Amino acid sequence: SQTIHQWPATLVQPVGSPLSLECTVEGTSNPNLYWYRQAAGRGLQLLFYSVGIGQISSEVPQNLSASRPQDRQFILSSKKLLLSDSGFYLCAWSRRERDTQYFGPGTRLTVL
Amino acid sequence: AQKVTQAQTEISVVEKEDVTLDCVYETRDTTYYLFWYKQPPSGELVFLIRRNSFDEQNEISGRYSWNFQKSTSSFNFTITASQVVDSAVYFCALTPYNNNDMRFGAGTRLTVKP
């Protein structure tokens, strides 16, 4: 069966510091991978998705970036965090486009 | 462009009551997929159902049922005999056939009181 991991689970960072969130999927190959952000009390916003290694599509212009160095690894980064980057970050995978997306446990990021 | 509207921000019911969560969507695509997810307090989104636009049959899974009405662009979710463990935020979502652009509604927070 497939499992998706995210770490860290919780992160508190000062404004201006860098960020690296990691997501890995097990039990499948060549998944589509997604990063979402959920601001407090709000819905999910798609940030990035990837259909393969090195292939990243950005949905929202921001100071965040994503990379996919390996088939089942998806990384969300920032060089300098802003207060507005605080939120709950969810990684998801699907077998292909428009398929059901399965979500990881999420990372709660607080920028102070 | 796609849009999903969940007009009910919060609903509170007493255990064993039935409750319906509304979802209305907008899309220009003729082929698309609709989803419901549950987000318990732990935060992880749990997949509940996926429905394609050509299948308007209602679906029942235990205490859960879904009513897809293409004529009114609605995909409502009913929980029968609600339980405290049903307390969560529920999201409706839509994705078109030809890309990865899944759009979520703002969510409905359901509280089931004992």
PDB file of N, CA and C in Angstrom, chain A residues 9-55:
ATOM      1  N   ALA A   9       6.672  17.862  11.461  1.00  0.00           N
ATOM      2  CA  ALA A   9       5.243  17.997  11.708  1.00  0.00           C
ATOM      3  C   ALA A   9       4.905  19.420  12.115  1.00  0.00           C
ATOM      4  N   THR A  10       5.804  20.022  12.862  1.00  0.00           N
ATOM      5  CA  THR A  10       5.601  21.385  13.350  1.00  0.00           C
ATOM      6  C   THR A  10       6.905  22.147  13.224  1.00  0.00           C
ATOM      7  N   LEU A  11       6.788  23.419  12.882  1.00  0.00           N
ATOM      8  CA  LEU A  11       7.997  24.228  12.703  1.00  0.00           C
ATOM      9  C   LEU A  11       7.700  25.671  13.083  1.00  0.00           C
ATOM     10  N   VAL A  12       8.573  26.252  13.873  1.00  0.00           N
ATOM     11  CA  VAL A  12       8.475  27.673  14.219  1.00  0.00           C
ATOM     12  C   VAL A  12       9.757  28.328  13.735  1.00  0.00           C
ATOM     13  N   GLN A  13       9.617  29.323  12.868  1.00  0.00           N
ATOM     14  CA  GLN A  13      10.774  29.954  12.253  1.00  0.00           C
ATOM     15  C   GLN A  13      10.671  31.474  12.341  1.00  0.00           C
ATOM     16  N   PRO A  14      11.790  32.160  12.483  1.00  0.00           N
ATOM     17  CA  PRO A  14      11.739  33.632  12.465  1.00  0.00           C
ATOM     18  C   PRO A  14      11.607  34.163  11.044  1.00  0.00           C
ATOM     19  N   VAL A  15      11.040  35.341  10.930  1.00  0.00           N
ATOM     20  CA  VAL A  15      10.965  36.013   9.632  1.00  0.00           C
ATOM     21  C   VAL A  15      12.360  36.152   9.035  1.00  0.00           C
ATOM     22  N   GLY A  16      12.460  35.902   7.752  1.00  0.00           N
ATOM     23  CA  GLY A  16      13.742  36.040   7.072  1.00  0.00           C
ATOM     24  C   GLY A  16      14.589  34.786   7.054  1.00  0.00           C
ATOM     25  N   SER A  17      14.175  33.761   7.772  1.00  0.00           N
ATOM     26  CA  SER A  17      14.955  32.525   7.801  1.00  0.00           C
ATOM     27  C   SER A  17      14.562  31.637   6.623  1.00  0.00           C
ATOM     28  N   PRO A  18      15.427  30.665   6.270  1.00  0.00           N
ATOM     29  CA  PRO A  18      15.085  29.765   5.162  1.00  0.00           C
ATOM     30  C   PRO A  18      14.134  28.663   5.606  1.00  0.00           C
ATOM     31  N   LEU A  19      13.573  27.986   4.620  1.00  0.00           N
ATOM     32  CA  LEU A  19      12.608  26.922   4.897  1.00  0.00           C
ATOM     33  C   LEU A  19      12.874  25.729   3.989  1.00  0.00           C
ATOM     34  N   SER A  20      12.722  24.554   4.552  1.00  0.00           N
ATOM     35  CA  SER A  20      12.754  23.345   3.741  1.00  0.00           C
ATOM     36  C   SER A  20      11.788  22.334   4.345  1.00  0.00           C
ATOM     37  N   LEU A  21      10.748  22.014   3.607  1.00  0.00           N
ATOM     38  CA  LEU A  21       9.781  21.000   4.026  1.00  0.00           C
ATOM     39  C   LEU A  21       9.892  19.833   3.064  1.00  0.00           C
ATOM     40  N   GLU A  22       9.848  18.638   3.614  1.00  0.00           N
ATOM     41  CA  GLU A  22      10.049  17.461   2.778  1.00  0.00           C
ATOM     42  C   GLU A  22       8.821  16.559   2.763  1.00  0.00           C
ATOM     43  N   CYS A  23       8.606  15.967   1.631  1.00  0.00           N
ATOM     44  CA  CYS A  23       7.487  15.045   1.439  1.00  0.00           C
ATOM     45  C   CYS A  23       8.002  13.840   0.668  1.00  0.00           C
ATOM     46  N   THR A  24       7.705  12.657   1.164  1.00  0.00           N
ATOM     47  CA  THR A  24       8.093  11.459   0.427  1.00  0.00           C
ATOM     48  C   THR A  24       6.911  10.502   0.348  1.00  0.00           C
ATOM     49  N   VAL A  25       6.869   9.775  -0.751  1.00  0.00           N
ATOM     50  CA  VAL A  25       5.794   8.811  -0.981  1.00  0.00           C
ATOM     51  C   VAL A  25       6.415   7.433  -1.112  1.00  0.00           C
ATOM     52  N   GLU A  26       5.771   6.455  -0.523  1.00  0.00           N
ATOM     53  CA  GLU A  26       6.232   5.071  -0.634  1.00  0.00           C
ATOM     54  C   GLU A  26       5.157   4.216  -1.273  1.00  0.00           C
ATOM     55  N   GLY A  27       5.588   3.174  -1.959  1.00  0.00           N
ATOM     56  CA  GLY A  27       4.644   2.199  -2.477  1.00  0.00           C
ATOM     57  C   GLY A  27       4.075   2.497  -3.837  1.00  0.00           C
ATOM     58  N   THR A  28       4.627   3.490  -4.533  1.00  0.00           N
ATOM     59  CA  THR A  28       4.169   3.791  -5.877  1.00  0.00           C
ATOM     60  C   THR A  28       5.331   4.406  -6.648  1.00  0.00           C
ATOM     61  N   SER A  29       5.234   4.408  -7.955  1.00  0.00           N
ATOM     62  CA  SER A  29       6.297   5.025  -8.752  1.00  0.00           C
ATOM     63  C   SER A  29       5.695   6.055  -9.698  1.00  0.00           C
ATOM     64  N   ASN A  30       6.499   7.070  -9.977  1.00  0.00           N
ATOM     65  CA  ASN A  30       6.104   8.166 -10.863  1.00  0.00           C
ATOM     66  C   ASN A  30       4.765   8.798 -10.476  1.00  0.00           C
ATOM     67  N   PRO A  31       4.610   9.126  -9.201  1.00  0.00           N
ATOM     68  CA  PRO A  31       3.343   9.771  -8.813  1.00  0.00           C
ATOM     69  C   PRO A  31       3.333  11.235  -9.235  1.00  0.00           C
ATOM     70  N   ASN A  32       2.147  11.799  -9.356  1.00  0.00           N
ATOM     71  CA  ASN A  32       2.019  13.249  -9.397  1.00  0.00           C
ATOM     72  C   ASN A  32       2.080  13.730  -7.953  1.00  0.00           C
ATOM     73  N   LEU A  33       2.796  14.815  -7.731  1.00  0.00           N
ATOM     74  CA  LEU A  33       2.964  15.320  -6.364  1.00  0.00           C
ATOM     75  C   LEU A  33       2.499  16.768  -6.281  1.00  0.00           C
ATOM     76  N   TYR A  34       1.985  17.141  -5.128  1.00  0.00           N
ATOM     77  CA  TYR A  34       1.366  18.455  -4.954  1.00  0.00           C
ATOM     78  C   TYR A  34       1.757  19.053  -3.599  1.00  0.00           C
ATOM     79  N   TRP A  35       1.900  20.385  -3.579  1.00  0.00           N
ATOM     80  CA  TRP A  35       2.002  21.126  -2.328  1.00  0.00           C
ATOM     81  C   TRP A  35       0.815  22.080  -2.234  1.00  0.00           C
ATOM     82  N   TYR A  36       0.136  22.038  -1.078  1.00  0.00           N
ATOM     83  CA  TYR A  36      -0.962  22.944  -0.782  1.00  0.00           C
ATOM     84  C   TYR A  36      -0.637  23.722   0.488  1.00  0.00           C
ATOM     85  N   ARG A  37      -1.240  24.908   0.585  1.00  0.00           N
ATOM     86  CA  ARG A  37      -1.187  25.651   1.837  1.00  0.00           C
ATOM     87  C   ARG A  37      -2.613  25.918   2.301  1.00  0.00           C
ATOM     88  N   GLN A  38      -2.798  25.772   3.596  1.00  0.00           N
ATOM     89  CA  GLN A  38      -4.085  26.065   4.206  1.00  0.00           C
ATOM     90  C   GLN A  38      -3.859  27.117   5.280  1.00  0.00           C
ATOM     91  N   ALA A  39      -4.337  28.331   5.020  1.00  0.00           N
ATOM     92  CA  ALA A  39      -4.252  29.372   6.042  1.00  0.00           C
ATOM     93  C   ALA A  39      -5.303  29.067   7.111  1.00  0.00           C
ATOM     94  N   ALA A  40      -5.108  29.624   8.285  1.00  0.00           N
ATOM     95  CA  ALA A  40      -5.972  29.331   9.429  1.00  0.00           C
ATOM     96  C   ALA A  40      -7.441  29.552   9.084  1.00  0.00           C
ATOM     97  N   GLY A  41      -8.264  28.491   9.274  1.00  0.00           N
ATOM     98  CA  GLY A  41      -9.700  28.602   9.057  1.00  0.00           C
ATOM     99  C   GLY A  41     -10.112  28.773   7.609  1.00  0.00           C
ATOM    100  N   ARG A  42      -9.245  28.402   6.702  1.00  0.00           N
ATOM    101  CA  ARG A  42      -9.575  28.611   5.284  1.00  0.00           C
ATOM    102  C   ARG A  42      -9.366  27.333   4.489  1.00  0.00           C
ATOM    103  N   GLY A  43      -9.710  27.405   3.221  1.00  0.00           N
ATOM    104  CA  GLY A  43      -9.579  26.243   2.343  1.00  0.00           C
ATOM    105  C   GLY A  43      -8.152  26.048   1.888  1.00  0.00           C
ATOM    106  N   LEU A  44      -7.977  25.114   0.973  1.00  0.00           N
ATOM    107  CA  LEU A  44      -6.651  24.759   0.491  1.00  0.00           C
ATOM    108  C   LEU A  44      -6.318  25.508  -0.792  1.00  0.00           C
ATOM    109  N   GLN A  45      -5.086  25.940  -0.858  1.00  0.00           N
ATOM    110  CA  GLN A  45      -4.601  26.625  -2.046  1.00  0.00           C
ATOM    111  C   GLN A  45      -3.461  25.815  -2.642  1.00  0.00           C
ATOM    112  N   LEU A  46      -3.589  25.435  -3.895  1.00  0.00           N
ATOM    113  CA  LEU A  46      -2.532  24.687  -4.564  1.00  0.00           C
ATOM    114  C   LEU A  46      -1.355  25.608  -4.843  1.00  0.00           C
ATOM    115  N   LEU A  47      -0.175  25.189  -4.410  1.00  0.00           N
ATOM    116  CA  LEU A  47       1.034  25.988  -4.608  1.00  0.00           C
ATOM    117  C   LEU A  47       1.853  25.481  -5.793  1.00  0.00           C
ATOM    118  N   PHE A  48       2.147  24.199  -5.777  1.00  0.00           N
ATOM    119  CA  PHE A  48       2.972  23.587  -6.826  1.00  0.00           C
ATOM    120  C   PHE A  48       2.464  22.177  -7.097  1.00  0.00           C
ATOM    121  N   TYR A  49       2.710  21.729  -8.333  1.00  0.00           N
ATOM    122  CA  TYR A  49       2.526  20.311  -8.597  1.00  0.00           C
ATOM    123  C   TYR A  49       3.609  19.840  -9.552  1.00  0.00           C
ATOM    124  N   SER A  50       3.837  18.535  -9.524  1.00  0.00           N
ATOM    125  CA  SER A  50       4.916  17.955 -10.324  1.00  0.00           C
ATOM    126  C   SER A  50       4.452  16.634 -10.921  1.00  0.00           C
ATOM    127  N   VAL A  51       4.688  16.482 -12.222  1.00  0.00           N
ATOM    128  CA  VAL A  51       4.313  15.238 -12.886  1.00  0.00           C
ATOM    129  C   VAL A  51       5.514  14.318 -13.071  1.00  0.00           C
ATOM    130  N   GLY A  52       6.719  14.798 -12.724  1.00  0.00           N
ATOM    131  CA  GLY A  52       7.904  13.956 -12.847  1.00  0.00           C
ATOM    132  C   GLY A  52       9.132  14.652 -12.276  1.00  0.00           C
ATOM    133  N   ILE A  53      10.233  13.928 -12.209  1.00  0.00           N
ATOM    134  CA  ILE A  53      11.474  14.478 -11.654  1.00  0.00           C
ATOM    135  C   ILE A  53      11.855  15.750 -12.411  1.00  0.00           C
ATOM    136  N   GLY A  54      12.131  16.795 -11.643  1.00  0.00           N
ATOM    137  CA  GLY A  54      12.569  18.053 -12.229  1.00  0.00           C
ATOM    138  C   GLY A  54      11.477  18.869 -12.894  1.00  0.00           C
ATOM    139  N   GLN A  55      10.249  18.369 -12.915  1.00  0.00           N
ATOM    140  CA  GLN A  55       9.135  19.075 -13.565  1.00  0.00           C
ATOM    141  C   GLN A  55       8.236  19.679 -12.505  1.00  0.00           C
TER     142      GLN A  55
END
